[in-house]
Short mmCIF file of C-alpha atoms in Angstrom, two decimals:
data_model
loop_
_atom_site.label_atom_id
_atom_site.label_comp_id
_atom_site.label_asym_id
_atom_site.label_seq_id
_atom_site.Cartn_x
_atom_site.Cartn_y
_atom_site.Cartn_z
CA MET A 22 -0.05 -0.01 0.05
CA THR A 23 1.35 3.48 -1.00
CA ILE A 24 1.83 6.32 1.46
CA LEU A 25 -1.16 8.08 -0.31
CA GLN A 26 -3.34 5.04 0.34
CA LYS A 27 -2.25 4.70 3.95
CA GLN A 28 -3.10 8.33 4.52
CA PHE A 29 -6.37 8.15 2.64
CA PHE A 30 -7.61 5.13 4.53
CA ALA A 31 -6.58 6.53 7.94
CA LEU A 32 -8.84 9.50 7.15
CA VAL A 33 -11.64 7.31 5.96
CA ARG A 34 -11.52 5.22 9.13
CA SER A 35 -11.47 8.31 11.24
CA GLY A 36 -14.51 9.77 9.35
CA LEU A 37 -16.48 6.56 9.63
CA TRP A 38 -16.01 5.76 13.26
CA GLY A 39 -14.98 9.00 14.89
CA ASN A 40 -11.57 8.06 16.14
CA GLU A 41 -8.50 10.30 15.58
CA ALA A 42 -6.57 9.75 12.45
CA ASP A 43 -3.02 8.65 12.84
CA ALA A 44 -1.28 12.09 12.58
CA THR A 45 2.14 10.44 12.26
CA LEU A 46 1.18 9.68 8.55
CA PHE A 47 0.99 13.41 7.70
CA ASP A 48 3.75 15.93 7.32
CA ALA A 49 4.89 18.83 5.04
CA SER A 50 5.43 16.52 2.08
CA THR A 51 1.65 15.22 2.21
CA ASP A 52 0.11 15.50 -1.22
CA TRP A 53 -3.29 16.94 -0.11
CA ALA A 54 -4.32 17.58 -3.68
CA LYS A 55 -4.11 13.85 -4.50
CA ILE A 56 -5.86 12.90 -1.26
CA TYR A 57 -8.73 15.37 -2.19
CA GLN A 58 -8.96 13.81 -5.67
CA SER A 59 -8.95 10.35 -4.22
CA ALA A 60 -11.80 11.21 -2.03
CA ARG A 61 -13.67 12.87 -4.91
CA LYS A 62 -12.98 9.82 -7.06
CA GLN A 63 -14.55 7.52 -4.41
CA ALA A 64 -17.49 9.75 -3.61
CA LEU A 65 -16.17 10.12 -0.07
CA LEU A 66 -15.32 13.80 0.25
CA GLY A 67 -17.62 14.14 3.24
CA ILE A 68 -16.35 11.24 5.07
CA VAL A 69 -12.55 11.99 4.46
CA PHE A 70 -13.22 15.65 5.48
CA ASP A 71 -14.62 14.43 8.88
CA GLY A 72 -11.23 12.50 9.34
CA VAL A 73 -9.25 15.59 8.38
CA GLN A 74 -10.94 17.46 11.26
CA THR A 75 -9.27 15.22 13.82
CA LEU A 76 -5.75 16.08 12.70
CA PRO A 77 -3.80 18.83 14.44
CA LYS A 78 -4.10 22.16 12.73
CA GLU A 79 -0.54 22.19 11.47
CA LYS A 80 -1.10 18.84 9.76
CA GLN A 81 -4.25 19.77 7.94
CA PRO A 82 -4.42 20.64 4.26
CA PRO A 83 -3.12 23.99 3.04
CA ARG A 84 -5.67 26.91 2.94
CA ASN A 85 -6.55 26.81 -0.68
CA ILE A 86 -7.33 23.02 -0.67
CA TYR A 87 -9.16 23.38 2.79
CA LEU A 88 -11.38 26.08 1.48
CA GLN A 89 -12.16 24.04 -1.70
CA TRP A 90 -13.08 21.13 0.59
CA CYS A 91 -15.30 23.29 2.69
CA ASN A 92 -17.10 24.52 -0.31
CA ALA A 93 -17.61 20.95 -1.54
CA MET A 94 -18.99 20.07 1.87
CA LEU A 95 -21.51 22.81 1.72
CA HIS A 96 -22.67 21.39 -1.67
CA ILE A 97 -22.88 17.86 -0.32
CA GLU A 98 -24.93 18.92 2.70
CA GLU A 99 -27.32 21.13 0.62
CA ASN A 100 -27.84 18.33 -1.93
CA ASN A 101 -28.71 15.96 0.97
CA ARG A 102 -31.24 18.61 2.25
CA VAL A 103 -32.86 19.05 -1.16
CA LEU A 104 -33.17 15.25 -1.50
CA ASN A 105 -34.64 14.98 1.86
CA ARG A 106 -37.15 17.70 1.12
CA GLU A 107 -38.19 16.11 -2.16
CA LEU A 108 -38.39 12.73 -0.43
CA ALA A 109 -41.03 14.24 1.77
CA ASN A 110 -42.90 15.64 -1.27
CA VAL A 111 -42.89 12.41 -3.16
CA TYR A 112 -44.14 10.42 -0.11
CA ALA A 113 -46.90 12.99 0.43
CA LEU A 114 -47.90 12.60 -3.41
CA MET A 115 -47.94 8.80 -3.19
CA ARG A 116 -49.77 8.65 0.14
CA GLU A 117 -52.42 11.05 -0.94
CA ASN A 118 -53.17 8.63 -3.78
CA GLY A 119 -53.12 5.40 -1.66
CA ILE A 120 -49.62 4.26 -2.50
CA GLU A 121 -46.98 3.45 0.21
CA PRO A 122 -43.48 3.40 -1.28
CA VAL A 123 -40.57 1.53 0.21
CA LEU A 124 -37.28 3.62 0.22
CA MET A 125 -34.35 1.68 -0.84
CA LYS A 126 -30.64 2.64 -0.65
CA GLY A 127 -29.75 6.39 -0.70
CA GLN A 128 -31.11 8.46 2.15
CA GLY A 129 -32.17 5.33 4.08
CA VAL A 130 -28.57 4.07 4.01
CA ALA A 131 -27.28 7.45 4.93
CA GLN A 132 -29.04 7.24 8.32
CA ASN A 133 -26.42 4.66 9.41
CA TYR A 134 -23.56 7.11 9.11
CA ARG A 135 -22.43 9.41 11.91
CA TYR A 136 -23.38 12.47 9.92
CA PRO A 137 -25.96 11.46 7.27
CA LEU A 138 -25.66 14.85 5.44
CA HIS A 139 -22.02 14.07 4.73
CA ARG A 140 -22.76 10.92 2.65
CA HIS A 141 -22.57 11.67 -1.06
CA CYS A 142 -26.17 11.35 -2.20
CA GLY A 143 -27.51 10.34 -5.56
CA ASP A 144 -31.22 9.85 -6.29
CA ILE A 145 -34.41 8.71 -4.68
CA ASP A 146 -35.11 4.95 -5.21
CA LEU A 147 -38.76 3.88 -4.40
CA TYR A 148 -39.97 0.35 -4.57
CA ILE A 149 -43.65 0.51 -5.65
CA GLY A 150 -44.25 -3.06 -6.84
CA PRO A 151 -46.20 -4.22 -9.89
CA ASP A 152 -49.72 -3.39 -8.70
CA ASN A 153 -49.28 0.38 -8.29
CA TYR A 154 -46.44 0.84 -10.68
CA GLU A 155 -48.17 2.40 -13.57
CA LYS A 156 -50.38 4.58 -11.26
CA ALA A 157 -47.19 5.91 -9.49
CA ASN A 158 -45.57 6.66 -12.76
CA ALA A 159 -48.59 8.69 -13.93
CA LEU A 160 -48.48 10.67 -10.78
CA LEU A 161 -44.79 11.46 -11.19
CA ARG A 162 -45.19 12.31 -14.97
CA LYS A 163 -47.40 15.36 -14.12
CA GLU A 164 -44.35 17.21 -12.96
CA VAL A 165 -41.56 15.47 -14.72
CA THR A 166 -39.01 17.58 -16.69
CA SER A 167 -37.17 14.68 -18.37
CA GLU A 168 -37.36 10.91 -18.49
CA LEU A 169 -34.79 8.26 -19.38
CA GLU A 170 -35.53 5.09 -21.16
CA GLU A 171 -37.64 2.68 -19.05
CA THR A 172 -35.88 -0.54 -17.95
CA TYR A 173 -37.40 -3.83 -16.91
CA LYS A 174 -37.04 -2.60 -13.30
CA HIS A 175 -38.02 0.94 -13.19
CA ILE A 176 -38.51 4.35 -14.78
CA ASN A 177 -35.91 7.03 -14.10
CA VAL A 178 -37.27 10.62 -14.19
CA VAL A 179 -36.19 14.01 -13.07
CA TRP A 180 -38.91 15.35 -10.72
CA HIS A 181 -38.70 18.64 -8.95
CA GLY A 182 -35.03 18.79 -10.03
CA VAL A 183 -34.10 15.50 -8.40
CA THR A 184 -33.68 11.97 -10.00
CA VAL A 185 -36.42 9.52 -8.92
CA GLU A 186 -36.21 5.78 -9.75
CA ASN A 187 -39.68 4.24 -9.51
CA HIS A 188 -39.39 0.45 -9.21
CA ARG A 189 -41.68 -2.10 -10.39
CA VAL A 190 -39.07 -4.76 -9.78
CA LEU A 191 -36.98 -4.07 -6.53
CA THR A 192 -33.98 -6.12 -7.86
CA GLN A 193 -33.24 -9.37 -9.43
CA LEU A 194 -30.44 -11.87 -9.25
CA SER A 195 -29.16 -13.68 -12.34
CA ALA A 196 -28.92 -17.25 -10.95
CA PRO A 197 -32.46 -18.60 -11.39
CA LEU A 198 -32.86 -20.58 -8.07
CA ALA A 199 -31.35 -17.67 -6.08
CA ASP A 200 -33.71 -15.19 -7.81
CA ARG A 201 -36.76 -17.25 -6.97
CA ARG A 202 -35.68 -17.13 -3.41
CA LEU A 203 -35.08 -13.44 -3.56
CA GLN A 204 -38.50 -12.63 -5.24
CA ALA A 205 -40.30 -14.85 -2.65
CA GLU A 206 -38.74 -12.90 0.16
CA ILE A 207 -39.63 -9.55 -1.27
CA LYS A 208 -43.23 -10.73 -1.71
CA ARG A 209 -43.35 -12.06 1.69
CA TRP A 210 -42.48 -8.75 3.54
CA HIS A 211 -43.80 -6.14 1.06
CA GLY A 212 -46.83 -4.47 2.45
CA SER A 213 -46.47 -6.24 5.90
CA ASP A 214 -45.83 -5.11 9.38
CA GLU A 215 -42.22 -6.28 9.02
CA CYS A 216 -41.42 -3.07 7.12
CA ARG A 217 -39.75 -0.44 9.23
CA LYS A 218 -40.59 3.19 9.78
CA ARG A 219 -37.82 5.90 10.08
CA TRP A 220 -37.92 9.57 10.13
CA ILE A 221 -35.69 11.28 7.58
CA GLY A 222 -35.92 15.09 7.71
CA ASP A 223 -39.60 15.94 7.84
CA VAL A 224 -41.01 12.68 6.65
CA GLU A 225 -41.45 9.26 8.23
CA VAL A 226 -40.55 6.75 5.42
CA THR A 227 -41.03 3.12 5.03
CA LEU A 228 -37.98 0.82 4.87
CA ALA A 229 -37.58 -2.79 4.07
CA PRO A 230 -37.01 -5.25 7.13
CA LEU A 231 -33.48 -4.73 8.38
CA PRO A 232 -32.15 -8.17 7.46
CA PHE A 233 -33.36 -7.77 3.89
CA ASP A 234 -32.19 -4.13 3.63
CA THR A 235 -28.77 -5.03 4.75
CA ALA A 236 -28.58 -7.98 2.32
CA PHE A 237 -29.86 -5.67 -0.43
CA VAL A 238 -27.02 -3.26 -0.03
CA LEU A 239 -24.65 -6.08 -0.80
CA ILE A 240 -26.76 -7.42 -3.66
CA HIS A 241 -26.83 -3.91 -5.28
CA SER A 242 -23.07 -3.59 -4.93
CA VAL A 243 -22.34 -7.01 -6.41
CA GLN A 244 -24.64 -6.31 -9.49
CA HIS A 245 -22.95 -2.93 -10.13
CA PHE A 246 -19.50 -4.51 -9.72
CA LEU A 247 -20.25 -7.13 -12.35
CA ASN A 248 -21.61 -4.53 -14.76
CA GLU A 249 -19.42 -1.45 -14.41
CA GLY A 250 -17.72 -1.38 -11.10
CA ILE A 251 -18.21 0.14 -7.63
CA GLY A 252 -16.52 2.83 -5.42
CA LEU A 253 -15.39 2.66 -1.86
CA ARG A 254 -18.67 4.36 -0.92
CA GLN A 255 -20.57 1.09 -1.45
CA ILE A 256 -18.19 -0.69 0.96
CA CYS A 257 -18.64 2.07 3.40
CA ASP A 258 -22.48 1.75 3.13
CA TRP A 259 -22.20 -1.96 3.96
CA ALA A 260 -19.82 -1.39 6.80
CA CYS A 261 -21.95 1.45 8.31
CA MET A 262 -25.20 -0.69 8.09
CA LEU A 263 -23.45 -3.60 9.85
CA HIS A 264 -21.99 -1.39 12.54
CA ALA A 265 -25.32 0.47 13.13
CA GLN A 266 -27.09 -2.67 13.97
CA ARG A 267 -24.25 -4.51 15.74
CA ASN A 268 -26.26 -4.96 18.95
CA LEU A 269 -29.52 -6.15 17.25
CA PRO A 270 -30.43 -9.85 17.05
CA GLU A 271 -30.99 -9.94 13.19
CA LYS A 272 -27.26 -10.90 12.26
CA GLU A 273 -28.21 -14.51 11.83
CA ASP A 274 -31.19 -13.61 9.63
CA ILE A 275 -28.85 -11.49 7.38
CA ALA A 276 -26.43 -14.50 7.06
CA HIS A 277 -29.25 -16.80 6.26
CA LEU A 278 -30.57 -14.55 3.43
CA LEU A 279 -27.14 -14.01 2.01
CA LYS A 280 -26.38 -17.78 1.96
CA SER A 281 -29.83 -18.51 0.34
CA PHE A 282 -29.09 -15.85 -2.44
CA GLY A 283 -25.72 -17.46 -3.10
CA LEU A 284 -23.72 -14.53 -1.93
CA GLU A 285 -21.90 -15.98 0.94
CA LYS A 286 -18.56 -15.61 -0.76
CA ALA A 287 -19.16 -11.99 -1.76
CA ALA A 288 -20.24 -11.22 1.86
CA ARG A 289 -16.97 -12.82 3.11
CA VAL A 290 -14.88 -10.83 0.68
CA PHE A 291 -16.68 -7.51 1.40
CA GLY A 292 -16.35 -8.26 5.06
CA ALA A 293 -12.57 -8.86 4.69
CA LEU A 294 -12.27 -5.55 2.96
CA ALA A 295 -14.38 -3.69 5.58
CA VAL A 296 -12.53 -5.06 8.55
CA CYS A 297 -8.93 -4.97 7.11
CA PHE A 298 -9.09 -1.58 5.42
CA LEU A 299 -12.07 0.39 6.87
CA GLY A 300 -11.61 -0.78 10.47
CA LEU A 301 -15.06 -2.33 10.93
CA PRO A 302 -14.94 -4.56 14.06
CA GLN A 303 -14.80 -8.15 12.93
CA GLU A 304 -17.66 -9.10 15.28
CA ASP A 305 -19.98 -6.91 13.33
CA LEU A 306 -19.93 -9.19 10.28
CA PRO A 307 -22.87 -11.61 9.76
CA ILE A 308 -20.59 -14.02 7.92
CA ALA A 309 -16.99 -14.16 9.08
CA TYR A 310 -14.31 -14.00 6.44
CA ARG A 311 -11.55 -16.50 6.07
CA LYS A 312 -7.71 -15.97 5.64
CA LYS A 313 -7.97 -17.09 2.07
CA ASP A 314 -10.42 -14.30 1.34
CA ILE A 315 -8.00 -11.52 2.05
CA PRO A 316 -6.13 -11.73 -1.24
CA THR A 317 -9.43 -11.45 -3.04
CA ALA A 318 -10.39 -8.50 -0.91
CA GLU A 319 -7.08 -6.86 -1.87
CA TRP A 320 -7.73 -7.63 -5.59
CA LEU A 321 -11.27 -6.08 -5.06
CA LEU A 322 -9.79 -2.96 -3.42
CA ASN A 323 -7.42 -2.59 -6.34
CA ASP A 324 -10.30 -2.62 -8.77
CA ILE A 325 -12.16 -0.03 -6.70
CA TRP A 326 -9.09 2.26 -6.27
CA GLN A 327 -8.48 2.22 -10.07
CA GLY A 328 -12.15 2.55 -11.13
CA GLY A 329 -13.48 4.95 -8.60
CA ASN A 330 -17.21 5.40 -7.99
CA PHE A 331 -19.20 2.99 -10.25
CA GLY A 332 -16.08 2.60 -12.36
CA HIS A 333 -16.40 6.13 -13.78
CA TYR A 334 -12.69 6.94 -13.33
CA ASP A 335 -11.28 3.75 -15.01
CA GLN A 336 -8.82 5.15 -17.58
CA GLU A 337 -9.05 1.90 -19.67
CA ARG A 338 -12.92 2.12 -19.76
CA GLN A 339 -14.34 3.25 -22.99
CA ASN A 340 -17.34 5.55 -23.22
CA ARG A 341 -20.73 3.93 -24.26
CA PRO A 342 -21.34 4.67 -27.96
CA LYS A 343 -24.35 6.48 -29.03
CA GLY A 344 -27.22 4.50 -30.58
CA TYR A 345 -29.47 2.04 -28.89
CA TRP A 346 -28.08 -1.27 -30.32
CA LYS A 347 -24.46 -0.07 -30.24
CA GLY A 348 -24.95 0.91 -26.50
CA LYS A 349 -26.53 -2.44 -25.75
CA TRP A 350 -23.70 -4.35 -27.41
CA PHE A 351 -21.16 -2.30 -25.66
CA THR A 352 -22.89 -2.97 -22.25
CA PHE A 353 -23.08 -6.72 -23.09
CA THR A 354 -19.47 -7.13 -24.09
CA ARG A 355 -18.15 -5.05 -21.17
CA ALA A 356 -20.26 -7.18 -18.73
CA ILE A 357 -18.90 -10.40 -20.22
CA GLY A 358 -15.39 -9.15 -19.84
CA ARG A 359 -15.99 -8.15 -16.14
CA CYS A 360 -17.79 -11.47 -15.32
CA TYR A 361 -14.86 -13.45 -16.82
CA GLU A 362 -12.36 -11.40 -14.80
CA LEU A 363 -14.28 -10.87 -11.63
CA GLY A 364 -16.29 -13.97 -11.17
CA ALA A 365 -14.33 -14.79 -8.05
CA LEU A 366 -16.58 -12.48 -6.07
CA ALA A 367 -19.91 -14.13 -6.94
CA PRO A 368 -19.37 -17.09 -9.20
CA ARG A 369 -23.00 -18.02 -9.88
CA GLU A 370 -23.98 -14.47 -10.61
CA ALA A 371 -21.10 -13.94 -12.93
CA CYS A 372 -22.00 -17.17 -14.81
CA TRP A 373 -25.71 -16.19 -15.33
CA TYR A 374 -25.34 -12.28 -15.70
CA PRO A 375 -24.69 -12.00 -19.43
CA PHE A 376 -27.69 -14.22 -20.28
CA VAL A 377 -29.94 -12.11 -18.11
CA LEU A 378 -28.81 -8.96 -19.83
CA ILE A 379 -29.84 -10.44 -23.20
CA LYS A 380 -33.23 -11.57 -21.77
CA HIS A 381 -34.12 -8.14 -20.33
CA SER A 382 -33.05 -6.30 -23.50
CA MET A 383 -35.30 -8.52 -25.63
CA GLU A 384 -38.16 -8.14 -23.14
CA MET A 385 -38.01 -4.36 -23.21
CA GLN A 386 -37.79 -4.22 -27.00
CA TRP A 387 -40.95 -6.52 -27.14
CA LYS A 388 -42.80 -4.23 -24.74
CA LYS A 389 -41.88 -1.18 -26.70
CA ARG A 390 -42.91 -2.67 -29.99
CA PHE A 391 -46.15 -4.28 -28.98
CA SER A 392 -47.26 -2.33 -25.85
CA GLY A 393 -46.29 1.19 -26.90
CA ASN A 394 -43.89 3.44 -24.99
CA SER A 395 -45.54 5.29 -22.22
CA SER A 396 -42.53 7.63 -21.71
CA LEU A 397 -42.66 11.41 -21.47
CA HIS A 398 -41.52 11.86 -25.10
CA ASN A 399 -44.47 9.97 -26.68
#
């Protein structure tokens, strides 16, 4: 590990857990510009900045970088406040029309951090389910300013200036047996008293049961990893969720779900990374990692370090070409390449993933051809 990486991870661990960063790692030669860019690349500017605050003043970044960081922090906090405000608005709209969304990822996961407003935010993901999906879409489209192509899982719209993903399908696994178990589990708890309630800003939202929500964070990360890559923020999400519930009795339920979904190995590798590099206490893990998982965790960390948030900073990665079929072929060939190289993380998912991509593309083309496209641009 380079000195830059040692410094960076010392600040991440400090920001996540509130302990003081190792000040002996920092001196007059510290390249703060590179540390800042690494934090930006991994979508962890807020977390690393919290770690910076624990350093002695004389070892903190120079004034120009510190002020740049402060300005970035203001933007991160304001973006979170905007997202929380619109979260309250979209819940009000849905509830007025008899729909109870389940908030997934995003602002729900942020509540597990020491400072939720310091987590880099993205969009609002709502699981509606198949029964109210079209009704919810119609409600949103009344105030939508743009809409991306609908996928088999969701629509993606800009509503009141924020991105909202409205899900018919919460998520899917590629391995058929694992996916049947996953869909059965979602159907079992959706709309039941097992769902949790939690206040975020001015609204009480509905969240999935804690064991499933925790497993879902890992599922989502594995899927993105096989397709395009993930950033360190996704590992931090996993670590913070586990740590926030460390004293709750659901740990065995989480382990059972992950094993039934065929993700035991992914859980071990993510766990090794979270413990060895992020400082998560080992006893917080639902599935303990093994010594042989550490090299895989190091390989995973190298891919994350090179690619950055969702692989967007991978210098060897080509841009998706314009045109529907060219774009689909690009996505398919990239996924095959990643599955071949990275199947060590989730072997069964890597095996089935390319076939599922083809299946979903064909289903969406069939829907567009024979059912009509209900997007904003019709």
